[in-house]
XYZ file of C-alpha atoms in Angstrom:
195
model
C -8.934 -3.316 -13.008
C -6.369 -0.578 -13.438
C -3.334 0.376 -11.398
C -2.368 3.723 -10.002
C -1.490 6.312 -12.609
C 0.598 8.424 -10.306
C -2.101 10.887 -9.286
C -0.243 14.139 -8.789
C 3.146 12.694 -9.755
C 4.992 14.169 -12.654
C 5.505 11.783 -15.537
C 9.032 10.620 -16.259
C 10.806 8.599 -18.867
C 11.231 4.870 -18.242
C 14.380 3.801 -16.410
C 16.986 1.342 -17.682
C 16.394 -2.157 -16.308
C 19.244 -1.935 -13.768
C 18.150 1.514 -12.617
C 14.563 0.269 -12.253
C 15.762 -2.673 -10.119
C 17.729 -0.249 -7.918
C 14.689 1.987 -7.541
C 12.429 -0.949 -6.703
C 14.881 -2.165 -4.048
C 15.148 1.348 -2.608
C 11.378 1.731 -2.408
C 10.954 -1.675 -0.750
C 13.745 -1.005 1.766
C 12.337 2.447 2.510
C 8.804 1.094 3.024
C 10.139 -1.443 5.542
C 12.243 1.196 7.316
C 9.408 3.738 7.521
C 7.000 1.083 8.840
C 9.545 0.069 11.480
C 11.085 3.439 12.443
C 8.789 6.138 11.094
C 9.847 9.029 8.895
C 13.018 9.425 10.977
C 14.476 6.276 9.409
C 18.060 6.725 8.250
C 18.509 7.297 4.527
C 21.965 5.712 4.764
C 20.461 2.581 6.322
C 17.797 2.445 3.615
C 20.447 2.644 0.886
C 22.539 -0.039 2.611
C 19.540 -2.349 2.976
C 18.715 -1.845 -0.713
C 22.294 -2.697 -1.668
C 23.038 0.675 -3.277
C 25.128 3.659 -2.360
C 23.581 6.683 -0.703
C 24.555 8.696 -3.811
C 22.295 6.453 -5.908
C 19.444 7.115 -3.503
C 19.961 10.888 -3.619
C 20.259 10.945 -7.426
C 16.864 9.277 -7.660
C 15.260 10.994 -4.639
C 17.006 14.314 -3.856
C 15.146 14.675 -0.532
C 13.661 12.375 2.061
C 10.250 13.923 1.361
C 10.455 12.849 -2.294
C 11.451 9.354 -1.173
C 8.488 9.183 1.205
C 6.111 10.360 -1.512
C 7.510 7.783 -3.955
C 7.222 5.001 -1.361
C 3.612 5.938 -0.690
C 2.688 5.879 -4.386
C 4.640 2.676 -4.992
C 2.936 0.893 -2.090
C -0.523 2.018 -3.241
C 0.262 0.736 -6.736
C 1.522 -2.624 -5.453
C -1.487 -3.042 -3.205
C -3.965 -2.274 -5.977
C -2.200 -4.528 -8.490
C -2.200 -7.348 -5.939
C -6.016 -7.536 -6.013
C -6.097 -8.820 -9.569
C -3.148 -11.162 -9.030
C -4.655 -12.643 -5.870
C -8.090 -13.087 -7.468
C -6.451 -14.987 -10.328
C -4.364 -17.310 -8.155
C -6.279 -17.968 -4.914
C -9.801 -19.019 -3.965
C -11.972 -15.915 -3.700
C -12.244 -15.676 0.103
C -8.548 -16.428 0.584
C -7.671 -13.770 -2.004
C -9.810 -11.204 -0.177
C -8.322 -12.107 3.212
C -4.744 -12.004 1.896
C -5.367 -8.582 0.357
C -6.844 -7.314 3.633
C -3.699 -8.433 5.489
C -1.579 -6.600 2.923
C -3.723 -3.498 3.402
C -2.993 -3.577 7.146
C 0.742 -3.807 6.398
C 0.399 -0.885 3.958
C -1.324 1.157 6.638
C 1.461 0.360 9.120
C 4.013 1.713 6.656
C 1.798 4.732 6.013
C 1.512 5.384 9.762
C 5.297 5.469 9.937
C 5.287 8.175 7.282
C 2.145 9.967 8.532
C 3.752 13.232 9.644
C 5.690 13.614 6.416
C 2.705 12.592 4.277
C 0.541 15.285 5.889
C 3.021 17.863 4.583
C 3.646 16.222 1.204
C 0.141 15.089 0.225
C -1.825 18.272 0.762
C -3.862 17.886 -2.424
C -7.309 16.441 -1.642
C -7.587 15.109 -5.197
C -4.551 12.881 -4.515
C -6.235 11.434 -1.429
C -9.505 10.886 -3.298
C -7.625 9.267 -6.174
C -5.922 6.833 -3.789
C -9.214 6.034 -2.063
C -10.852 5.352 -5.431
C -8.044 2.976 -6.415
C -8.346 1.092 -3.126
C -12.137 0.869 -3.405
C -11.764 -0.456 -6.959
C -9.316 -3.119 -5.741
C -11.705 -4.207 -2.991
C -14.640 -4.253 -5.422
C -12.612 -6.497 -7.743
C -12.024 -8.932 -4.871
C -15.635 -8.802 -3.680
C -16.681 -9.696 -7.218
C -14.046 -12.503 -7.112
C -12.327 -11.148 -10.195
C -13.531 -11.122 -13.754
C -16.224 -13.621 -14.664
C -16.529 -15.346 -11.276
C -19.426 -15.444 -8.841
C -19.283 -12.620 -6.285
C -17.909 -13.570 -2.881
C -19.690 -10.805 -0.941
C -23.159 -10.831 0.496
C -25.665 -8.658 -1.385
C -25.454 -5.036 -0.325
C -21.818 -5.120 0.795
C -20.177 -1.941 -0.453
C -16.446 -1.784 -1.179
C -16.239 1.696 0.403
C -17.660 0.340 3.655
C -15.126 -2.492 3.619
C -12.320 0.035 3.098
C -13.557 2.128 6.030
C -13.781 -0.987 8.236
C -10.221 -1.953 7.292
C -9.064 1.555 8.111
C -10.666 1.244 11.543
C -9.055 -2.158 12.101
C -5.697 -0.679 11.177
C -6.079 2.190 13.640
C -7.189 -0.090 16.481
C -4.351 -2.551 15.954
C -1.828 0.301 15.752
C -3.099 2.008 18.910
C -2.945 -1.297 20.791
C 0.425 -2.132 19.163
C -0.908 -5.591 18.337
C -0.553 -6.635 14.709
C -2.243 -9.976 15.491
C -5.339 -8.050 16.628
C -5.754 -6.851 13.047
C -5.796 -10.446 11.778
C -8.455 -11.440 14.303
C -10.592 -8.422 13.384
C -10.203 -9.211 9.687
C -11.678 -12.649 10.415
C -14.663 -10.959 12.080
C -15.075 -8.548 9.175
C -15.012 -11.429 6.696
C -17.867 -13.085 8.593
C -19.991 -10.035 7.815
C -18.807 -9.630 4.229
C -18.631 -13.116 2.779
C -21.693 -14.856 1.361
C -22.806 -17.994 3.211
């Protein structure tokens, strides 16, 4: 299982440990703000929530668009890395369910950034790259991680599971009912999980 390699992102030199902590806090605060308030979230509020000055935010992300793009990539990376961690620490079905819940939360944050992402992520290869990473993460969980017995029924395809989760996310968002997503995940698991 591999993490995101940045897709269309330009490579950069590693940050000092304190600078990396600041960036991680900024990205987490921004993801929460964008999920809650959309792309109109205040950059000053994001910096305050992260415990850094707005100058620190702008040095790292000179525009809100760059911040949104970085949040998107960071959240995809965290979500994909979580598959392996969950498979190693939880029973297979619980790991899959926990990851699905995290996917719904990721989609909520992405919805908050949707308008900006349509402008920023115009490269189809970036979208395909992200989809491939998510499918790989789901496949890892369906196979219950390395060396375990698969958790999915025969014939269950990771791409189909991803599409079903996308549909669940859209339905829950349109109804403005996060708990609906959890109930639909339970139904999806009934169709996915062996026996």
